[in-house]
Amino acid sequence: MEQKRGKLLVIGLGPGAAEQITERARRAIGESEVIIGYNTYVDLIRNLLTTQEIVGSGMTEEVSRAQEAVRQAYLGRTVAVISSGDAGVYGMAGLIYEVLMEKSWNPLEGVQVEVIPGISSINSCAALLGAPIMHDACTISLSDHLTPWDTIAKRVEAAASADFVIALYNPKSGRRTRQIAEAQRILLRHRSADTPVGLVTSAYRDRQRVVLATLADMLEHEIGMLTTAIVGNSSTVVYNGLMITPRGYQRKYALDSDEQTLKPGERLKAEAEPWSLGAKE
Ligand code: SAH
């Protein structure tokens, strides 16, 4: 008898609250026979589980969990691998594919894989802060467990000098405390001391905390394993406790009037956008 093709459902659960889990993620959990994930994340979806077998929740090692997930899928089972946020952002998706590549996996004949997107911390934390990532932004993980610190420092430097809004993931843990201080030092070389920094801890979970700090005083606030720090760019402002990064509309539009000086047909002309590439020709 031909064996059933196994399936890996790599699921991002979003920040934590049940209503922030996508419909597809919810259905995928329902379709699965086996759930693999870290205890904390299994707890987040406990009320969605029916007959699923929970495997490896005690495994703290991501590699063992990914290998176990692949092993179960090769047995023909439908396996849900769960990550917080988005599984493709410092989550399990890449590792699952890496383990499969090691086995010379063929997507056409081997186990099926579906990566199901979730709301990543950069998005959930930004929403709680206001609108800080309205303009070009990037994510940088400060964890140097797998990435050389020199590479991380170079990326912080590049993002800081290019005026990106920066979401810092994994800013600090019990043992890793120097990285955030070093990142702050690099950032201060390029951005003013009063640059807004939003510190969001446990977004959409029971102990949610949202703090508005500045680049200068950010380390005086509590930062932990469940904190994402969003560093504003040179235009980011704070208004009534909200962190807002202007997109640039004010360059062209009057935001306090119903009357616009530029009529619709004039707005895309080079004269109306002297800062554009087109105006340089
Ligand atoms: N895949 C996850 C990131 C995992 S890395 C995602 O897409 O969001 C772990 C880091 O994510 C933490 O150190 C923290 O910076 C961030 N994080 C995860 N959940 C969070 C939450 N509920 N609130 C704030 N930050 C969170």
PDB file of N, CA, C and O in Angstrom, residues 25-97:
ATOM      1  N   ALA A  25      -3.954  29.680  10.121  1.00  0.00           N
ATOM      2  CA  ALA A  25      -3.158  29.046  11.176  1.00  0.00           C
ATOM      3  C   ALA A  25      -4.066  28.188  12.057  1.00  0.00           C
ATOM      4  O   ALA A  25      -3.739  27.059  12.413  1.00  0.00           O
ATOM      5  N   ARG A  26      -5.223  28.748  12.379  1.00  0.00           N
ATOM      6  CA  ARG A  26      -6.182  28.040  13.223  1.00  0.00           C
ATOM      7  C   ARG A  26      -6.631  26.735  12.553  1.00  0.00           C
ATOM      8  O   ARG A  26      -6.656  25.676  13.168  1.00  0.00           O
ATOM      9  N   ARG A  27      -6.942  26.820  11.255  1.00  0.00           N
ATOM     10  CA  ARG A  27      -7.387  25.618  10.547  1.00  0.00           C
ATOM     11  C   ARG A  27      -6.260  24.606  10.427  1.00  0.00           C
ATOM     12  O   ARG A  27      -6.454  23.397  10.538  1.00  0.00           O
ATOM     13  N   ALA A  28      -5.039  25.120  10.203  1.00  0.00           N
ATOM     14  CA  ALA A  28      -3.884  24.222  10.058  1.00  0.00           C
ATOM     15  C   ALA A  28      -3.648  23.441  11.348  1.00  0.00           C
ATOM     16  O   ALA A  28      -3.309  22.253  11.308  1.00  0.00           O
ATOM     17  N   ILE A  29      -3.846  24.097  12.472  1.00  0.00           N
ATOM     18  CA  ILE A  29      -3.687  23.385  13.752  1.00  0.00           C
ATOM     19  C   ILE A  29      -4.739  22.275  13.826  1.00  0.00           C
ATOM     20  O   ILE A  29      -4.448  21.147  14.226  1.00  0.00           O
ATOM     21  N   GLY A  30      -5.955  22.591  13.364  1.00  0.00           N
ATOM     22  CA  GLY A  30      -7.024  21.590  13.332  1.00  0.00           C
ATOM     23  C   GLY A  30      -6.719  20.412  12.418  1.00  0.00           C
ATOM     24  O   GLY A  30      -7.098  19.278  12.704  1.00  0.00           O
ATOM     25  N   GLU A  31      -6.010  20.673  11.309  1.00  0.00           N
ATOM     26  CA  GLU A  31      -5.697  19.618  10.341  1.00  0.00           C
ATOM     27  C   GLU A  31      -4.569  18.706  10.807  1.00  0.00           C
ATOM     28  O   GLU A  31      -4.378  17.619  10.274  1.00  0.00           O
ATOM     29  N   SER A  32      -3.793  19.174  11.792  1.00  0.00           N
ATOM     30  CA  SER A  32      -2.570  18.432  12.119  1.00  0.00           C
ATOM     31  C   SER A  32      -2.835  17.268  13.068  1.00  0.00           C
ATOM     32  O   SER A  32      -3.791  17.254  13.830  1.00  0.00           O
ATOM     33  N   GLU A  33      -1.947  16.271  12.959  1.00  0.00           N
ATOM     34  CA  GLU A  33      -2.032  15.104  13.858  1.00  0.00           C
ATOM     35  C   GLU A  33      -1.029  15.232  14.994  1.00  0.00           C
ATOM     36  O   GLU A  33      -1.201  14.649  16.057  1.00  0.00           O
ATOM     37  N   VAL A  34       0.032  15.975  14.724  1.00  0.00           N
ATOM     38  CA  VAL A  34       1.108  16.120  15.698  1.00  0.00           C
ATOM     39  C   VAL A  34       1.438  17.604  15.814  1.00  0.00           C
ATOM     40  O   VAL A  34       1.475  18.310  14.811  1.00  0.00           O
ATOM     41  N   ILE A  35       1.692  18.070  17.039  1.00  0.00           N
ATOM     42  CA  ILE A  35       2.102  19.460  17.234  1.00  0.00           C
ATOM     43  C   ILE A  35       3.501  19.461  17.840  1.00  0.00           C
ATOM     44  O   ILE A  35       3.750  18.771  18.838  1.00  0.00           O
ATOM     45  N   ILE A  36       4.390  20.223  17.229  1.00  0.00           N
ATOM     46  CA  ILE A  36       5.733  20.328  17.780  1.00  0.00           C
ATOM     47  C   ILE A  36       6.031  21.786  18.057  1.00  0.00           C
ATOM     48  O   ILE A  36       5.891  22.652  17.185  1.00  0.00           O
ATOM     49  N   GLY A  37       6.412  22.080  19.265  1.00  0.00           N
ATOM     50  CA  GLY A  37       6.738  23.475  19.586  1.00  0.00           C
ATOM     51  C   GLY A  37       7.148  23.594  21.024  1.00  0.00           C
ATOM     52  O   GLY A  37       6.953  22.690  21.838  1.00  0.00           O
ATOM     53  N   TYR A  38       7.693  24.691  21.316  1.00  0.00           N
ATOM     54  CA  TYR A  38       8.151  25.037  22.637  1.00  0.00           C
ATOM     55  C   TYR A  38       6.934  25.133  23.562  1.00  0.00           C
ATOM     56  O   TYR A  38       5.864  25.578  23.142  1.00  0.00           O
ATOM     57  N   ASN A  39       7.092  24.702  24.812  1.00  0.00           N
ATOM     58  CA  ASN A  39       5.980  24.697  25.780  1.00  0.00           C
ATOM     59  C   ASN A  39       5.107  25.944  25.768  1.00  0.00           C
ATOM     60  O   ASN A  39       3.884  25.864  25.709  1.00  0.00           O
ATOM     61  N   THR A  40       5.769  27.099  25.857  1.00  0.00           N
ATOM     62  CA  THR A  40       5.037  28.374  25.925  1.00  0.00           C
ATOM     63  C   THR A  40       4.074  28.530  24.761  1.00  0.00           C
ATOM     64  O   THR A  40       2.965  29.029  24.916  1.00  0.00           O
ATOM     65  N   TYR A  41       4.509  28.111  23.564  1.00  0.00           N
ATOM     66  CA  TYR A  41       3.667  28.295  22.385  1.00  0.00           C
ATOM     67  C   TYR A  41       2.551  27.258  22.345  1.00  0.00           C
ATOM     68  O   TYR A  41       1.442  27.558  21.910  1.00  0.00           O
ATOM     69  N   VAL A  42       2.856  26.037  22.817  1.00  0.00           N
ATOM     70  CA  VAL A  42       1.804  25.016  22.888  1.00  0.00           C
ATOM     71  C   VAL A  42       0.712  25.517  23.834  1.00  0.00           C
ATOM     72  O   VAL A  42      -0.482  25.405  23.555  1.00  0.00           O
ATOM     73  N   ASP A  43       1.126  26.158  24.929  1.00  0.00           N
ATOM     74  CA  ASP A  43       0.142  26.691  25.882  1.00  0.00           C
ATOM     75  C   ASP A  43      -0.756  27.735  25.233  1.00  0.00           C
ATOM     76  O   ASP A  43      -1.941  27.829  25.543  1.00  0.00           O
ATOM     77  N   LEU A  44      -0.171  28.538  24.342  1.00  0.00           N
ATOM     78  CA  LEU A  44      -0.956  29.598  23.694  1.00  0.00           C
ATOM     79  C   LEU A  44      -2.119  29.044  22.866  1.00  0.00           C
ATOM     80  O   LEU A  44      -3.111  29.725  22.649  1.00  0.00           O
ATOM     81  N   ILE A  45      -1.966  27.794  22.369  1.00  0.00           N
ATOM     82  CA  ILE A  45      -3.018  27.250  21.487  1.00  0.00           C
ATOM     83  C   ILE A  45      -3.716  26.045  22.113  1.00  0.00           C
ATOM     84  O   ILE A  45      -4.468  25.344  21.444  1.00  0.00           O
ATOM     85  N   ARG A  46      -3.477  25.844  23.406  1.00  0.00           N
ATOM     86  CA  ARG A  46      -4.016  24.682  24.109  1.00  0.00           C
ATOM     87  C   ARG A  46      -5.521  24.500  23.832  1.00  0.00           C
ATOM     88  O   ARG A  46      -5.990  23.402  23.591  1.00  0.00           O
ATOM     89  N   ASN A  47      -6.280  25.594  23.818  1.00  0.00           N
ATOM     90  CA  ASN A  47      -7.741  25.478  23.642  1.00  0.00           C
ATOM     91  C   ASN A  47      -8.145  25.165  22.195  1.00  0.00           C
ATOM     92  O   ASN A  47      -9.315  24.949  21.914  1.00  0.00           O
ATOM     93  N   LEU A  48      -7.175  25.162  21.274  1.00  0.00           N
ATOM     94  CA  LEU A  48      -7.504  24.807  19.882  1.00  0.00           C
ATOM     95  C   LEU A  48      -7.252  23.322  19.635  1.00  0.00           C
ATOM     96  O   LEU A  48      -7.561  22.792  18.572  1.00  0.00           O
ATOM     97  N   LEU A  49      -6.631  22.657  20.606  1.00  0.00           N
ATOM     98  CA  LEU A  49      -6.227  21.264  20.379  1.00  0.00           C
ATOM     99  C   LEU A  49      -7.373  20.294  20.670  1.00  0.00           C
ATOM    100  O   LEU A  49      -8.154  20.489  21.595  1.00  0.00           O
ATOM    101  N   THR A  50      -7.465  19.254  19.843  1.00  0.00           N
ATOM    102  CA  THR A  50      -8.474  18.221  20.068  1.00  0.00           C
ATOM    103  C   THR A  50      -7.777  16.886  20.300  1.00  0.00           C
ATOM    104  O   THR A  50      -7.487  16.524  21.443  1.00  0.00           O
ATOM    105  N   THR A  51      -7.436  16.205  19.193  1.00  0.00           N
ATOM    106  CA  THR A  51      -6.821  14.882  19.368  1.00  0.00           C
ATOM    107  C   THR A  51      -5.323  14.887  19.057  1.00  0.00           C
ATOM    108  O   THR A  51      -4.692  13.838  19.045  1.00  0.00           O
ATOM    109  N   GLN A  52      -4.779  16.076  18.779  1.00  0.00           N
ATOM    110  CA  GLN A  52      -3.376  16.121  18.354  1.00  0.00           C
ATOM    111  C   GLN A  52      -2.429  15.618  19.445  1.00  0.00           C
ATOM    112  O   GLN A  52      -2.630  15.893  20.627  1.00  0.00           O
ATOM    113  N   GLU A  53      -1.414  14.918  18.957  1.00  0.00           N
ATOM    114  CA  GLU A  53      -0.381  14.466  19.889  1.00  0.00           C
ATOM    115  C   GLU A  53       0.641  15.599  20.028  1.00  0.00           C
ATOM    116  O   GLU A  53       1.017  16.216  19.032  1.00  0.00           O
ATOM    117  N   ILE A  54       1.038  15.904  21.246  1.00  0.00           N
ATOM    118  CA  ILE A  54       2.025  16.970  21.449  1.00  0.00           C
ATOM    119  C   ILE A  54       3.390  16.326  21.623  1.00  0.00           C
ATOM    120  O   ILE A  54       3.570  15.463  22.483  1.00  0.00           O
ATOM    121  N   VAL A  55       4.317  16.719  20.769  1.00  0.00           N
ATOM    122  CA  VAL A  55       5.630  16.073  20.763  1.00  0.00           C
ATOM    123  C   VAL A  55       6.716  17.104  21.034  1.00  0.00           C
ATOM    124  O   VAL A  55       6.666  18.222  20.521  1.00  0.00           O
ATOM    125  N   GLY A  56       7.663  16.717  21.818  1.00  0.00           N
ATOM    126  CA  GLY A  56       8.883  17.508  21.945  1.00  0.00           C
ATOM    127  C   GLY A  56       8.716  18.868  22.566  1.00  0.00           C
ATOM    128  O   GLY A  56       9.550  19.753  22.381  1.00  0.00           O
ATOM    129  N   SER A  57       7.632  19.062  23.335  1.00  0.00           N
ATOM    130  CA  SER A  57       7.432  20.408  23.884  1.00  0.00           C
ATOM    131  C   SER A  57       8.495  20.730  24.932  1.00  0.00           C
ATOM    132  O   SER A  57       8.753  21.884  25.226  1.00  0.00           O
ATOM    133  N   GLY A  58       9.110  19.678  25.472  1.00  0.00           N
ATOM    134  CA  GLY A  58      10.162  19.919  26.450  1.00  0.00           C
ATOM    135  C   GLY A  58      11.504  20.207  25.784  1.00  0.00           C
ATOM    136  O   GLY A  58      12.422  20.713  26.408  1.00  0.00           O
ATOM    137  N   MET A  59      11.589  19.900  24.485  1.00  0.00           N
ATOM    138  CA  MET A  59      12.867  20.095  23.789  1.00  0.00           C
ATOM    139  C   MET A  59      13.162  21.578  23.676  1.00  0.00           C
ATOM    140  O   MET A  59      12.422  22.323  23.036  1.00  0.00           O
ATOM    141  N   THR A  60      14.230  22.011  24.284  1.00  0.00           N
ATOM    142  CA  THR A  60      14.541  23.431  24.191  1.00  0.00           C
ATOM    143  C   THR A  60      15.346  23.700  22.927  1.00  0.00           C
ATOM    144  O   THR A  60      15.414  24.808  22.440  1.00  0.00           O
ATOM    145  N   GLU A  61      15.948  22.637  22.382  1.00  0.00           N
ATOM    146  CA  GLU A  61      16.794  22.801  21.205  1.00  0.00           C
ATOM    147  C   GLU A  61      15.965  22.877  19.933  1.00  0.00           C
ATOM    148  O   GLU A  61      15.238  21.932  19.601  1.00  0.00           O
ATOM    149  N   GLU A  62      16.105  23.973  19.206  1.00  0.00           N
ATOM    150  CA  GLU A  62      15.347  24.107  17.958  1.00  0.00           C
ATOM    151  C   GLU A  62      15.719  23.019  16.950  1.00  0.00           C
ATOM    152  O   GLU A  62      14.869  22.525  16.220  1.00  0.00           O
ATOM    153  N   VAL A  63      17.004  22.663  16.935  1.00  0.00           N
ATOM    154  CA  VAL A  63      17.436  21.681  15.937  1.00  0.00           C
ATOM    155  C   VAL A  63      16.766  20.332  16.196  1.00  0.00           C
ATOM    156  O   VAL A  63      16.250  19.697  15.278  1.00  0.00           O
ATOM    157  N   SER A  64      16.720  19.907  17.459  1.00  0.00           N
ATOM    158  CA  SER A  64      16.069  18.615  17.740  1.00  0.00           C
ATOM    159  C   SER A  64      14.596  18.667  17.381  1.00  0.00           C
ATOM    160  O   SER A  64      14.027  17.700  16.898  1.00  0.00           O
ATOM    161  N   ARG A  65      13.964  19.817  17.639  1.00  0.00           N
ATOM    162  CA  ARG A  65      12.537  19.929  17.315  1.00  0.00           C
ATOM    163  C   ARG A  65      12.318  19.848  15.803  1.00  0.00           C
ATOM    164  O   ARG A  65      11.416  19.165  15.335  1.00  0.00           O
ATOM    165  N   ALA A  66      13.176  20.537  15.049  1.00  0.00           N
ATOM    166  CA  ALA A  66      13.034  20.517  13.588  1.00  0.00           C
ATOM    167  C   ALA A  66      13.279  19.105  13.067  1.00  0.00           C
ATOM    168  O   ALA A  66      12.541  18.614  12.198  1.00  0.00           O
ATOM    169  N   GLN A  67      14.293  18.421  13.611  1.00  0.00           N
ATOM    170  CA  GLN A  67      14.585  17.063  13.148  1.00  0.00           C
ATOM    171  C   GLN A  67      13.434  16.118  13.480  1.00  0.00           C
ATOM    172  O   GLN A  67      13.064  15.269  12.667  1.00  0.00           O
ATOM    173  N   GLU A  68      12.863  16.289  14.659  1.00  0.00           N
ATOM    174  CA  GLU A  68      11.738  15.444  15.069  1.00  0.00           C
ATOM    175  C   GLU A  68      10.533  15.700  14.154  1.00  0.00           C
ATOM    176  O   GLU A  68       9.839  14.760  13.738  1.00  0.00           O
ATOM    177  N   ALA A  69      10.296  16.970  13.830  1.00  0.00           N
ATOM    178  CA  ALA A  69       9.172  17.319  12.954  1.00  0.00           C
ATOM    179  C   ALA A  69       9.343  16.654  11.589  1.00  0.00           C
ATOM    180  O   ALA A  69       8.401  16.059  11.042  1.00  0.00           O
ATOM    181  N   VAL A  70      10.545  16.728  11.054  1.00  0.00           N
ATOM    182  CA  VAL A  70      10.809  16.131   9.743  1.00  0.00           C
ATOM    183  C   VAL A  70      10.660  14.603   9.815  1.00  0.00           C
ATOM    184  O   VAL A  70      10.056  13.980   8.943  1.00  0.00           O
ATOM    185  N   ARG A  71      11.154  14.014  10.904  1.00  0.00           N
ATOM    186  CA  ARG A  71      11.049  12.560  11.076  1.00  0.00           C
ATOM    187  C   ARG A  71       9.573  12.126  11.096  1.00  0.00           C
ATOM    188  O   ARG A  71       9.179  11.186  10.412  1.00  0.00           O
ATOM    189  N   GLN A  72       8.767  12.860  11.831  1.00  0.00           N
ATOM    190  CA  GLN A  72       7.333  12.537  11.920  1.00  0.00           C
ATOM    191  C   GLN A  72       6.653  12.698  10.556  1.00  0.00           C
ATOM    192  O   GLN A  72       5.800  11.894  10.182  1.00  0.00           O
ATOM    193  N   ALA A  73       7.027  13.725   9.814  1.00  0.00           N
ATOM    194  CA  ALA A  73       6.420  13.947   8.491  1.00  0.00           C
ATOM    195  C   ALA A  73       6.827  12.839   7.529  1.00  0.00           C
ATOM    196  O   ALA A  73       6.033  12.386   6.701  1.00  0.00           O
ATOM    197  N   TYR A  74       8.074  12.359   7.649  1.00  0.00           N
ATOM    198  CA  TYR A  74       8.523  11.257   6.796  1.00  0.00           C
ATOM    199  C   TYR A  74       7.757   9.971   7.103  1.00  0.00           C
ATOM    200  O   TYR A  74       7.697   9.061   6.280  1.00  0.00           O
ATOM    201  N   LEU A  75       7.163   9.879   8.292  1.00  0.00           N
ATOM    202  CA  LEU A  75       6.329   8.711   8.630  1.00  0.00           C
ATOM    203  C   LEU A  75       4.936   8.844   8.026  1.00  0.00           C
ATOM    204  O   LEU A  75       4.067   8.003   8.242  1.00  0.00           O
ATOM    205  N   GLY A  76       4.686   9.974   7.328  1.00  0.00           N
ATOM    206  CA  GLY A  76       3.399  10.161   6.670  1.00  0.00           C
ATOM    207  C   GLY A  76       2.407  10.978   7.479  1.00  0.00           C
ATOM    208  O   GLY A  76       1.242  11.099   7.116  1.00  0.00           O
ATOM    209  N   ARG A  77       2.858  11.559   8.561  1.00  0.00           N
ATOM    210  CA  ARG A  77       1.920  12.304   9.407  1.00  0.00           C
ATOM    211  C   ARG A  77       1.850  13.785   9.019  1.00  0.00           C
ATOM    212  O   ARG A  77       2.736  14.312   8.370  1.00  0.00           O
ATOM    213  N   THR A  78       0.762  14.443   9.440  1.00  0.00           N
ATOM    214  CA  THR A  78       0.627  15.888   9.237  1.00  0.00           C
ATOM    215  C   THR A  78       1.077  16.570  10.524  1.00  0.00           C
ATOM    216  O   THR A  78       0.483  16.377  11.581  1.00  0.00           O
ATOM    217  N   VAL A  79       2.152  17.327  10.405  1.00  0.00           N
ATOM    218  CA  VAL A  79       2.836  17.848  11.579  1.00  0.00           C
ATOM    219  C   VAL A  79       2.774  19.372  11.615  1.00  0.00           C
ATOM    220  O   VAL A  79       3.148  20.027  10.642  1.00  0.00           O
ATOM    221  N   ALA A  80       2.307  19.924  12.705  1.00  0.00           N
ATOM    222  CA  ALA A  80       2.323  21.387  12.861  1.00  0.00           C
ATOM    223  C   ALA A  80       3.541  21.780  13.678  1.00  0.00           C
ATOM    224  O   ALA A  80       3.765  21.263  14.768  1.00  0.00           O
ATOM    225  N   VAL A  81       4.344  22.669  13.117  1.00  0.00           N
ATOM    226  CA  VAL A  81       5.489  23.201  13.857  1.00  0.00           C
ATOM    227  C   VAL A  81       5.140  24.648  14.179  1.00  0.00           C
ATOM    228  O   VAL A  81       4.876  25.438  13.267  1.00  0.00           O
ATOM    229  N   ILE A  82       5.103  24.990  15.451  1.00  0.00           N
ATOM    230  CA  ILE A  82       4.612  26.326  15.788  1.00  0.00           C
ATOM    231  C   ILE A  82       5.718  27.257  16.290  1.00  0.00           C
ATOM    232  O   ILE A  82       6.617  26.862  17.020  1.00  0.00           O
ATOM    233  N   SER A  83       5.637  28.504  15.832  1.00  0.00           N
ATOM    234  CA  SER A  83       6.550  29.564  16.270  1.00  0.00           C
ATOM    235  C   SER A  83       5.710  30.738  16.736  1.00  0.00           C
ATOM    236  O   SER A  83       4.564  30.891  16.317  1.00  0.00           O
ATOM    237  N   SER A  84       6.287  31.594  17.547  1.00  0.00           N
ATOM    238  CA  SER A  84       5.589  32.839  17.866  1.00  0.00           C
ATOM    239  C   SER A  84       5.776  33.795  16.686  1.00  0.00           C
ATOM    240  O   SER A  84       6.649  33.595  15.843  1.00  0.00           O
ATOM    241  N   GLY A  85       4.954  34.818  16.623  1.00  0.00           N
ATOM    242  CA  GLY A  85       5.096  35.810  15.558  1.00  0.00           C
ATOM    243  C   GLY A  85       4.943  35.174  14.205  1.00  0.00           C
ATOM    244  O   GLY A  85       3.991  34.444  13.935  1.00  0.00           O
ATOM    245  N   ASP A  86       5.919  35.390  13.340  1.00  0.00           N
ATOM    246  CA  ASP A  86       5.965  34.758  12.030  1.00  0.00           C
ATOM    247  C   ASP A  86       7.054  33.697  12.049  1.00  0.00           C
ATOM    248  O   ASP A  86       8.164  33.943  12.544  1.00  0.00           O
ATOM    249  N   ALA A  87       6.756  32.517  11.516  1.00  0.00           N
ATOM    250  CA  ALA A  87       7.718  31.407  11.576  1.00  0.00           C
ATOM    251  C   ALA A  87       8.935  31.667  10.688  1.00  0.00           C
ATOM    252  O   ALA A  87       9.981  31.037  10.848  1.00  0.00           O
ATOM    253  N   GLY A  88       8.809  32.623   9.772  1.00  0.00           N
ATOM    254  CA  GLY A  88       9.922  32.939   8.879  1.00  0.00           C
ATOM    255  C   GLY A  88      10.796  34.077   9.382  1.00  0.00           C
ATOM    256  O   GLY A  88      11.744  34.487   8.711  1.00  0.00           O
ATOM    257  N   VAL A  89      10.478  34.624  10.553  1.00  0.00           N
ATOM    258  CA  VAL A  89      11.281  35.710  11.127  1.00  0.00           C
ATOM    259  C   VAL A  89      11.880  35.201  12.444  1.00  0.00           C
ATOM    260  O   VAL A  89      11.185  35.107  13.449  1.00  0.00           O
ATOM    261  N   TYR A  90      13.148  34.821  12.421  1.00  0.00           N
ATOM    262  CA  TYR A  90      13.822  34.207  13.573  1.00  0.00           C
ATOM    263  C   TYR A  90      12.964  33.091  14.164  1.00  0.00           C
ATOM    264  O   TYR A  90      12.893  32.923  15.390  1.00  0.00           O
ATOM    265  N   GLY A  91      12.261  32.348  13.289  1.00  0.00           N
ATOM    266  CA  GLY A  91      11.396  31.263  13.749  1.00  0.00           C
ATOM    267  C   GLY A  91      11.891  29.930  13.216  1.00  0.00           C
ATOM    268  O   GLY A  91      13.088  29.761  12.944  1.00  0.00           O
ATOM    269  N   MET A  92      10.973  28.987  13.023  1.00  0.00           N
ATOM    270  CA  MET A  92      11.376  27.626  12.673  1.00  0.00           C
ATOM    271  C   MET A  92      11.420  27.348  11.171  1.00  0.00           C
ATOM    272  O   MET A  92      11.936  26.306  10.750  1.00  0.00           O
ATOM    273  N   ALA A  93      10.869  28.245  10.343  1.00  0.00           N
ATOM    274  CA  ALA A  93      10.711  27.919   8.915  1.00  0.00           C
ATOM    275  C   ALA A  93      12.042  27.611   8.219  1.00  0.00           C
ATOM    276  O   ALA A  93      12.171  26.607   7.516  1.00  0.00           O
ATOM    277  N   GLY A  94      13.028  28.474   8.426  1.00  0.00           N
ATOM    278  CA  GLY A  94      14.310  28.283   7.745  1.00  0.00           C
ATOM    279  C   GLY A  94      14.974  26.979   8.159  1.00  0.00           C
ATOM    280  O   GLY A  94      15.498  26.230   7.322  1.00  0.00           O
ATOM    281  N   LEU A  95      14.939  26.710   9.453  1.00  0.00           N
ATOM    282  CA  LEU A  95      15.580  25.506   9.983  1.00  0.00           C
ATOM    283  C   LEU A  95      14.914  24.239   9.436  1.00  0.00           C
ATOM    284  O   LEU A  95      15.600  23.268   9.092  1.00  0.00           O
ATOM    285  N   ILE A  96      13.593  24.250   9.331  1.00  0.00           N
ATOM    286  CA  ILE A  96      12.880  23.103   8.764  1.00  0.00           C
ATOM    287  C   ILE A  96      13.384  22.850   7.333  1.00  0.00           C
ATOM    288  O   ILE A  96      13.728  21.723   6.966  1.00  0.00           O
ATOM    289  N   TYR A  97      13.454  23.919   6.535  1.00  0.00           N
ATOM    290  CA  TYR A  97      13.950  23.742   5.163  1.00  0.00           C
ATOM    291  C   TYR A  97      15.408  23.278   5.150  1.00  0.00           C
ATOM    292  O   TYR A  97      15.803  22.466   4.317  1.00  0.00           O
TER     293      TYR A  97
END
